[in-house]
CSV table of C-alpha atoms and ligand atoms in Angstrom, one decimal:
chain,number,residue,atom,x,y,z
Q,1,MET,CA,92.8,134.7,114.7
Q,2,PRO,CA,92.5,134.6,111.0
Q,3,HIS,CA,90.0,131.7,109.5
Q,4,ARG,CA,90.9,129.3,106.6
Q,5,ALA,CA,88.0,130.8,104.6
Q,6,ALA,CA,89.3,134.2,105.1
Q,7,VAL,CA,92.6,132.7,103.7
Q,8,LEU,CA,91.3,131.0,100.9
Q,9,ALA,CA,89.2,134.3,99.9
Q,10,ALA,CA,92.1,136.3,99.9
Q,11,LEU,CA,94.0,134.0,97.7
Q,12,GLU,CA,91.1,133.7,95.2
Q,13,THR,CA,91.3,137.5,94.5
Q,14,ILE,CA,94.8,136.8,92.8
Q,15,PRO,CA,94.5,135.6,89.3
Q,16,ASP,CA,96.7,132.8,88.2
Q,17,PRO,CA,98.6,134.1,85.1
Q,18,ARG,CA,98.1,130.4,83.3
Q,19,THR,CA,94.4,130.4,83.9
Q,20,GLY,CA,93.2,133.8,84.6
Q,21,GLN,CA,91.3,132.7,87.5
Q,22,GLY,CA,91.8,132.7,90.9
Q,23,LEU,CA,94.5,130.9,92.8
Q,24,VAL,CA,92.3,128.6,94.7
Q,25,SER,CA,90.1,127.7,91.7
Q,26,SER,CA,93.2,126.9,89.5
Q,27,GLY,CA,94.4,124.7,92.4
Q,28,MET,CA,97.7,126.3,92.9
Q,29,VAL,CA,97.2,126.5,96.7
Q,30,GLN,CA,98.8,123.7,98.1
Q,31,GLY,CA,99.6,122.3,101.8
Q,32,LEU,CA,97.9,125.5,103.1
Q,33,MET,CA,98.8,125.8,106.6
Q,34,VAL,CA,96.8,128.3,108.9
Q,35,ALA,CA,97.4,128.4,112.6
Q,36,ASP,CA,97.3,131.2,115.2
Q,37,ASP,CA,98.9,134.0,113.5
Q,38,ARG,CA,100.4,132.5,110.6
Q,39,ALA,CA,99.7,130.9,107.3
Q,40,GLY,CA,101.6,129.2,104.8
Q,41,PHE,CA,101.1,127.3,101.4
Q,42,VAL,CA,103.2,126.0,98.5
Q,43,LEU,CA,103.1,127.3,95.0
Q,44,GLU,CA,104.1,124.6,92.9
Q,45,VAL,CA,104.9,125.7,89.2
Q,46,PRO,CA,106.8,124.0,86.4
Q,47,VAL,CA,110.3,125.2,86.1
Q,48,ALA,CA,109.7,127.5,82.8
Q,49,ASP,CA,107.0,129.1,84.7
Q,50,ALA,CA,109.2,130.2,88.1
Q,51,ALA,CA,110.3,133.8,86.9
Q,52,ARG,CA,106.4,134.3,86.1
Q,53,TYR,CA,105.3,133.4,89.3
Q,54,ALA,CA,107.5,135.7,91.6
Q,55,PRO,CA,104.8,138.3,91.7
Q,56,VAL,CA,102.2,136.1,92.2
Q,57,ARG,CA,103.9,134.6,95.2
Q,58,ASP,CA,104.7,138.6,96.4
Q,59,ALA,CA,101.1,139.4,95.8
Q,60,ALA,CA,100.1,136.3,97.7
Q,61,GLU,CA,102.1,137.3,100.7
Q,62,ALA,CA,100.6,140.8,100.6
Q,63,ALA,CA,97.2,139.8,100.4
Q,64,LEU,CA,97.4,137.1,103.3
Q,65,LYS,CA,99.7,139.7,105.8
Q,66,ALA,CA,96.7,142.2,105.0
Q,67,LEU,CA,94.1,140.0,106.8
Q,68,PRO,CA,93.8,141.0,110.6
Q,69,GLY,CA,95.4,139.2,113.2
Q,70,MET,CA,97.9,137.6,110.7
Q,71,VAL,CA,101.6,138.1,111.4
Q,72,ARG,CA,103.6,135.6,109.7
Q,73,VAL,CA,103.2,134.5,106.2
Q,74,SER,CA,105.1,132.0,104.2
Q,75,VAL,CA,104.5,131.2,100.7
Q,76,VAL,CA,106.8,128.8,99.1
Q,77,LEU,CA,106.9,129.1,95.4
Q,78,THR,CA,108.8,125.6,94.2
Q,79,SER,CA,109.7,124.4,90.8
Q,80,GLU,CA,111.2,121.2,91.1
Q,81,ALA,CA,112.2,119.7,87.5
Q,82,PRO,CA,110.4,116.3,86.6
Q,83,PRO,CA,112.6,113.2,86.9
Q,84,THR,CA,114.2,112.7,83.6
Q,85,ALA,CA,113.9,109.0,82.0
Q,86,ALA,CA,117.4,108.3,82.4
Q,87,SER,CA,117.7,109.3,86.2
Q,88,SER,CA,114.6,107.1,86.5
Q,89,ARG,CA,115.7,104.0,84.6
Q,90,LYS,CA,119.0,104.4,87.0
Q,91,ALA,CA,116.7,104.3,90.1
Q,92,GLY,CA,115.0,100.9,88.7
Q,93,LEU,CA,111.9,102.6,88.2
Q,94,SER,CA,109.4,101.9,85.3
Q,95,ALA,CA,108.0,104.7,83.2
Q,96,ALA,CA,104.6,103.4,84.1
Q,97,ALA,CA,105.2,104.1,87.6
Q,98,LEU,CA,106.7,107.5,87.0
Q,99,ASP,CA,103.7,108.0,84.8
Q,100,GLN,CA,101.3,107.5,87.3
Q,101,GLY,CA,102.7,110.4,89.0
Q,102,ARG,CA,102.9,108.6,92.3
Q,103,VAL,CA,106.6,107.5,92.4
Q,104,ARG,CA,109.7,109.7,92.2
Q,105,ALA,CA,113.2,109.0,91.7
Q,106,PRO,CA,114.8,108.3,94.7
Q,107,VAL,CA,117.2,111.2,95.8
Q,108,ALA,CA,120.7,110.1,97.3
Q,109,THR,CA,120.4,110.4,101.1
Q,110,GLU,CA,123.3,111.0,103.6
Q,111,ARG,CA,123.3,109.9,106.9
Q,112,PRO,CA,124.4,112.0,109.6
Q,113,ALA,CA,127.8,110.6,111.1
Q,114,HIS,CA,127.5,109.3,114.5
Q,115,VAL,CA,123.4,109.2,114.9
Q,116,ARG,CA,122.3,105.9,115.3
Q,117,ARG,CA,118.6,106.4,114.6
Q,118,VAL,CA,116.6,109.4,113.0
Q,119,LEU,CA,112.9,109.6,114.0
Q,120,ALA,CA,110.7,112.3,112.0
Q,121,VAL,CA,107.6,113.8,114.0
Q,122,GLY,CA,105.1,114.7,111.1
Q,123,SER,CA,101.5,115.9,110.5
Q,124,GLY,CA,99.4,116.6,108.1
Q,125,LYS,CA,98.1,120.0,109.5
Q,126,GLY,CA,99.7,122.8,111.5
Q,127,GLY,CA,98.8,123.4,114.9
Q,128,VAL,CA,97.9,119.8,116.1
Q,129,GLY,CA,101.0,119.8,118.5
Q,130,LYS,CA,103.9,118.2,116.3
Q,131,SER,CA,106.4,120.4,117.7
Q,132,THR,CA,105.2,119.5,121.4
Q,133,VAL,CA,105.1,116.0,120.9
Q,134,ALA,CA,108.6,115.9,119.1
Q,135,VAL,CA,110.2,118.2,121.7
Q,136,ASN,CA,108.5,116.1,124.9
Q,137,LEU,CA,109.3,112.7,123.0
Q,138,ALA,CA,112.9,113.8,123.0
Q,139,ALA,CA,113.2,114.7,126.6
Q,140,ALA,CA,111.4,111.3,127.2
Q,141,PHE,CA,114.5,109.7,125.0
Q,142,ALA,CA,116.9,111.4,127.3
Q,143,ARG,CA,115.1,110.3,130.5
Q,144,CYS,CA,115.6,106.7,129.1
Q,145,GLY,CA,119.5,107.3,129.2
Q,146,LEU,CA,119.7,107.8,125.4
Q,147,SER,CA,121.8,110.6,124.0
Q,148,THR,CA,119.1,112.5,122.0
Q,149,GLY,CA,119.2,114.9,119.5
Q,150,ILE,CA,116.6,117.3,118.3
Q,151,LEU,CA,116.1,119.0,115.0
Q,152,ASP,CA,113.7,121.4,114.3
Q,153,ALA,CA,113.0,121.5,110.5
Q,154,ASP,CA,109.8,123.1,110.1
Q,155,VAL,CA,110.6,126.0,107.7
Q,156,TYR,CA,107.3,127.1,108.0
Q,157,GLY,CA,107.3,127.6,111.8
Q,158,PRO,CA,110.4,126.9,113.6
Q,159,SER,CA,109.4,126.1,117.3
Q,160,LEU,CA,112.2,125.3,119.1
Q,161,PRO,CA,113.4,128.7,119.6
Q,162,THR,CA,110.4,128.9,121.6
Q,163,MET,CA,109.9,125.7,123.2
Q,164,LEU,CA,113.5,125.3,124.2
Q,165,HIS,CA,114.1,128.8,124.7
Q,166,LEU,CA,117.0,128.4,121.9
Q,167,SER,CA,118.7,131.2,120.5
Q,168,GLY,CA,122.1,132.7,119.2
Q,169,ARG,CA,123.8,131.2,116.2
Q,170,PRO,CA,125.6,127.7,116.2
Q,171,ASP,CA,129.1,127.5,116.5
Q,172,TYR,CA,131.3,125.9,113.9
Q,173,ILE,CA,134.2,123.5,114.5
Q,174,ASP,CA,135.9,122.5,111.4
Q,175,GLY,CA,133.2,123.4,109.1
Q,176,ALA,CA,130.4,121.7,111.0
Q,177,MET,CA,127.9,123.4,113.3
Q,178,VAL,CA,127.8,122.5,116.9
Q,179,PRO,CA,124.4,122.0,118.4
Q,180,LEU,CA,123.2,124.1,121.2
Q,181,GLN,CA,123.0,122.0,124.5
Q,182,VAL,CA,119.7,122.5,126.3
Q,183,ARG,CA,118.2,120.4,128.9
Q,184,GLY,CA,120.3,117.5,128.2
Q,185,LEU,CA,119.5,117.4,124.4
Q,186,ARG,CA,121.5,118.5,121.5
Q,187,ALA,CA,119.5,121.0,119.6
Q,188,MET,CA,119.5,122.8,116.1
Q,189,SER,CA,117.0,124.9,114.7
Q,190,VAL,CA,115.9,126.1,111.3
Q,191,GLY,CA,114.9,129.3,113.3
Q,192,LEU,CA,118.7,130.0,114.5
Q,193,LEU,CA,119.5,130.3,110.5
Q,194,MET,CA,116.8,132.7,109.8
Q,195,LYS,CA,117.0,136.3,109.9
Q,196,GLY,CA,113.6,137.6,111.2
Q,197,ASP,CA,110.3,137.0,109.7
Q,198,ASP,CA,111.2,137.4,105.9
Q,199,ALA,CA,113.6,134.6,106.0
Q,200,MET,CA,110.5,132.1,106.6
Q,201,ILE,CA,109.9,132.6,102.6
Q,202,TRP,CA,112.0,129.5,101.9
Q,203,ARG,CA,112.0,128.0,98.6
Q,204,GLY,CA,111.3,124.4,98.2
Q,205,PRO,CA,114.9,123.5,96.9
Q,206,MET,CA,116.2,126.0,99.6
Q,207,ALA,CA,114.2,124.1,102.5
Q,208,SER,CA,115.7,121.0,101.5
Q,209,GLN,CA,119.2,122.2,101.4
Q,210,ALA,CA,119.1,123.6,104.5
Q,211,LEU,CA,117.6,120.5,106.2
Q,212,THR,CA,120.0,118.3,104.6
Q,213,GLN,CA,123.0,120.6,105.5
Q,214,MET,CA,121.6,120.8,109.1
Q,215,LEU,CA,121.4,117.2,109.4
Q,216,THR,CA,124.8,116.2,108.0
Q,217,GLN,CA,126.9,119.1,108.5
Q,218,THR,CA,125.7,119.2,112.4
Q,219,ARG,CA,128.3,117.7,114.9
Q,220,TRP,CA,125.6,115.8,116.0
Q,221,GLY,CA,127.8,113.0,118.0
Q,222,THR,CA,131.6,111.6,118.0
Q,223,GLY,CA,132.9,108.4,117.3
Q,224,ALA,CA,133.4,108.1,121.0
Q,225,ALA,CA,130.2,110.1,121.9
Q,226,PRO,CA,127.6,109.2,119.3
Q,227,LEU,CA,123.8,110.1,119.2
Q,228,ASP,CA,121.7,107.4,119.9
Q,229,ILE,CA,118.5,109.2,118.6
Q,230,LEU,CA,117.7,112.4,116.6
Q,231,VAL,CA,114.4,113.5,116.4
Q,232,VAL,CA,113.2,115.6,113.5
Q,233,ASP,CA,110.3,118.1,113.7
Q,234,LEU,CA,109.2,118.2,110.1
Q,235,PRO,CA,107.4,121.1,108.6
Q,236,PRO,CA,103.5,120.3,108.7
Q,237,GLY,CA,101.7,119.4,105.3
Q,238,THR,CA,102.0,116.4,102.6
Q,239,GLY,CA,103.1,118.6,99.8
Q,240,ASP,CA,105.9,118.6,97.7
Q,241,VAL,CA,108.2,120.3,100.1
Q,242,GLN,CA,107.5,117.6,102.6
Q,243,LEU,CA,108.0,114.8,100.1
Q,244,THR,CA,111.3,116.4,98.8
Q,245,LEU,CA,112.3,116.7,102.5
Q,246,ILE,CA,111.8,113.2,103.5
Q,247,GLN,CA,113.2,111.7,100.4
Q,248,LYS,CA,116.4,113.5,101.1
Q,249,THR,CA,116.6,112.5,104.7
Q,250,PRO,CA,117.3,109.0,105.8
Q,251,LEU,CA,114.8,108.2,108.3
Q,252,ASP,CA,114.3,105.3,110.2
Q,253,GLY,CA,110.9,105.9,111.2
Q,254,ALA,CA,108.0,108.2,111.6
Q,255,VAL,CA,105.3,109.3,114.3
Q,256,ILE,CA,102.2,111.1,113.0
Q,257,VAL,CA,100.6,113.3,115.4
Q,258,SER,CA,96.9,114.2,114.8
Q,259,THR,CA,94.0,115.7,116.7
Q,260,PRO,CA,90.7,113.8,117.1
Q,261,GLN,CA,88.7,115.9,114.7
Q,262,GLU,CA,87.9,114.2,111.3
Q,263,MET,CA,89.6,116.5,109.6
Q,264,ALA,CA,92.5,116.5,110.9
Q,265,LEU,CA,92.8,112.4,110.9
Q,266,ALA,CA,92.0,112.7,106.8
Q,267,ASP,CA,95.6,114.9,106.9
Q,268,ALA,CA,97.2,111.9,109.3
Q,269,ARG,CA,96.2,109.5,106.6
Q,270,ARG,CA,97.7,111.8,104.1
Q,271,ALA,CA,100.6,111.9,105.9
Q,272,HIS,CA,100.9,108.0,106.2
Q,273,THR,CA,100.5,107.9,102.4
Q,274,LEU,CA,103.7,110.5,102.1
Q,275,PHE,CA,105.8,108.2,104.2
Q,276,GLN,CA,104.9,105.1,102.7
Q,277,ARG,CA,105.5,106.7,99.2
Q,278,VAL,CA,109.3,106.9,100.3
Q,279,ASN,CA,109.3,103.4,102.2
Q,280,ILE,CA,109.5,105.0,105.6
Q,281,PRO,CA,107.6,102.8,108.2
Q,282,THR,CA,105.1,104.9,110.4
Q,283,LEU,CA,105.9,103.3,113.8
Q,284,GLY,CA,102.4,105.0,115.1
Q,285,LEU,CA,100.1,107.6,115.4
Q,286,ILE,CA,99.6,109.7,118.3
Q,287,GLU,CA,96.2,111.5,119.2
Q,288,ASN,CA,96.8,115.1,120.7
Q,289,MET,CA,94.4,117.2,122.4
Q,290,ILE,CA,91.9,114.7,123.4
Q,291,GLY,CA,88.8,115.5,125.6
Q,292,PRO,CA,85.9,117.7,125.9
Q,293,VAL,CA,86.7,120.1,123.4
Q,294,PHE,CA,87.9,117.8,120.5
Q,295,GLY,CA,86.6,114.4,121.5
Q,296,GLN,CA,88.6,111.2,121.4
Q,297,GLY,CA,88.9,107.8,120.0
Q,298,GLY,CA,89.0,108.8,116.2
Q,299,ALA,CA,93.1,108.1,116.1
Q,300,ALA,CA,92.4,104.3,117.2
Q,301,ALA,CA,90.0,103.5,114.6
Q,302,GLU,CA,92.3,105.3,112.2
Q,303,ALA,CA,95.3,103.4,113.4
Q,304,ALA,CA,93.6,100.3,112.9
Q,305,ARG,CA,92.6,101.2,109.3
Q,306,LEU,CA,96.1,102.1,108.7
Q,307,GLY,CA,97.4,99.3,110.1
Q,308,VAL,CA,99.7,101.2,112.0
Q,309,ASP,CA,100.0,101.3,116.0
Q,310,LEU,CA,98.3,104.1,118.2
Q,311,LEU,CA,101.3,104.9,120.1
Q,312,GLY,CA,99.7,107.2,122.9
Q,313,GLU,CA,96.9,109.9,123.6
Q,314,LEU,CA,97.6,113.0,125.1
Q,315,PRO,CA,94.9,115.5,126.9
Q,316,LEU,CA,94.5,118.9,126.0
Q,317,ASP,CA,95.8,120.2,128.9
Q,318,ALA,CA,96.9,123.9,129.6
Q,319,ALA,CA,100.1,122.6,131.8
Q,320,VAL,CA,101.4,121.3,127.9
Q,321,ARG,CA,101.0,124.6,126.5
Q,322,GLU,CA,102.5,126.5,129.1
Q,323,ALA,CA,105.5,124.3,129.2
Q,324,GLY,CA,106.1,124.7,125.5
Q,325,ASP,CA,105.7,128.6,126.2
Q,326,ALA,CA,107.9,128.8,129.0
Q,327,GLY,CA,110.7,126.8,127.3
Q,328,ALA,CA,110.7,123.7,129.1
Q,329,PRO,CA,109.2,120.1,128.3
Q,330,MET,CA,107.4,118.4,130.7
Q,331,ALA,CA,109.7,116.8,133.3
Q,332,SER,CA,107.3,114.9,135.4
Q,333,GLY,CA,103.7,114.0,136.1
Q,334,PRO,CA,101.3,112.0,134.4
Q,335,ILE,CA,101.7,113.7,130.9
Q,336,ALA,CA,105.5,113.1,131.1
Q,337,ASP,CA,104.8,109.5,132.1
Q,338,ARG,CA,102.8,109.2,128.9
Q,339,PHE,CA,105.7,110.5,126.9
Q,340,ASP,CA,108.0,107.9,128.9
Q,341,ALA,CA,105.6,105.0,127.7
Q,342,MET,CA,105.6,106.2,124.0
Q,343,ALA,CA,109.6,106.6,124.1
Q,344,HIS,CA,110.0,103.1,125.5
Q,345,ARG,CA,107.6,101.6,122.7
Q,346,LEU,CA,109.6,103.6,119.9
Q,347,VAL,CA,112.8,102.3,121.5
Q,348,GLU,CA,111.9,98.9,121.1
Q,349,LYS,CA,110.6,99.6,117.6
Q,350,LEU,CA,113.9,101.4,116.4
Q,351,GLY,CA,116.0,98.3,118.0
Q,352,LEU,CA,117.8,100.6,120.5
W,401,LIG,N1,98.2,118.5,124.6
W,401,LIG,C1,97.8,119.5,124.7
W,401,LIG,N2,97.5,120.4,125.5
W,401,LIG,C2,97.2,121.9,125.2
W,401,LIG,N3,97.9,122.7,124.5
W,401,LIG,C3,98.7,121.8,123.6
W,401,LIG,C4,98.9,120.4,123.8
W,401,LIG,N4,99.4,120.1,122.7
W,401,LIG,C5,99.9,121.2,121.9
W,401,LIG,N5,99.5,122.5,122.6
W,401,LIG,C6,99.4,123.8,122.2
W,401,LIG,O1,99.0,123.8,120.9
W,401,LIG,C7,99.7,124.8,119.9
W,401,LIG,C8,100.4,124.0,119.0
W,401,LIG,O2,101.1,123.3,119.1
W,401,LIG,P1,102.8,122.8,118.3
W,401,LIG,O3,103.2,121.8,118.9
W,401,LIG,O4,103.0,124.2,118.2
W,401,LIG,O5,101.9,122.1,117.1
W,401,LIG,P2,102.5,122.1,115.5
W,401,LIG,O6,104.0,122.1,115.9
W,401,LIG,O7,101.9,120.9,115.0
W,401,LIG,O8,102.0,123.4,114.9
W,401,LIG,C9,100.9,125.0,121.1
W,401,LIG,O9,100.3,126.5,121.8
W,401,LIG,C10,100.9,124.2,122.0
W,401,LIG,O10,101.7,124.8,123.4
W,402,LIG,MG1,105.4,123.2,115.2
């Protein structure tokens, strides 16, 4: 399994055309995700430099692919235009707020039709169990009797094709994609729209466009049969790609998944900050993989510090992984019960 240090070392061998230094020491590696056999990061450059950095992106991908054990690599080159003074004034943001670089001009969001609530599942880091939680929470909402959809928006590593055995291209009716029906859920995945692994290399604007499209151009519900809740599995990380995605997505709330390790918790904090920046309420933290390997309890303290609820804790349990690998969420047993309890609390918080 490739290590973060090896990934960073490989990226450092590639010179940044602007500084002549390595990409890492030039601060060009953002939102680095290393998990199992895959890695990805965001290369954010000024619009004027986008063309110049395309070969850098290619070199970074080649360097990562050359690492032993590395199968899937995605380097996302983004070059977002900074908000103009005029668009900021229109959005009611002061020049000072923009200068701080913390606030971006809000982007128009479009709610998907006939969907009552949209809940995001996010994490600051890949591999913490975000998709596992998203799928199992969706299954728990369905057990509560809610009509439930799940959108796999993880452009770096879509999981639903595996975790729910989704395959095939979605059908279109009147220009709208029809979600796949699986285990009582209506499901869509960016993975269904990608052709092979190369399609993993999505540019920031492309990624957010694809997500907006899947969100608003999918027939999640109809007037007669609305969807009660749509669970969105966001890409991991807290970089600009994530910010753009959540800015454009009409989310009613978010849950953050974290493992007990301090590193992952620091990432959870960053994820909370990201949601705060766009006024999306964090409805709770979920501590995943507790037990003798990673410990327990870090999330309770962190939740208290952040002023958010600890929604629940999930043990590190091979059955969870096996269920995911087998394409079926946990349907019963103590872990399914924990998801049911979390789903009930979220139903209350979301006013469903
Ligand atoms: N509580 C758990 N116990 C055991 N394995 C888990 C647990 N949660 C997640 N996993 C496994 O860890 C891996 C990463 O989980 P995943 O949901 O894909 O993470 P993410 O979406 O955050 O990258 C998967 O193989 C998954 O089955
Ligand atoms: Mg995932």
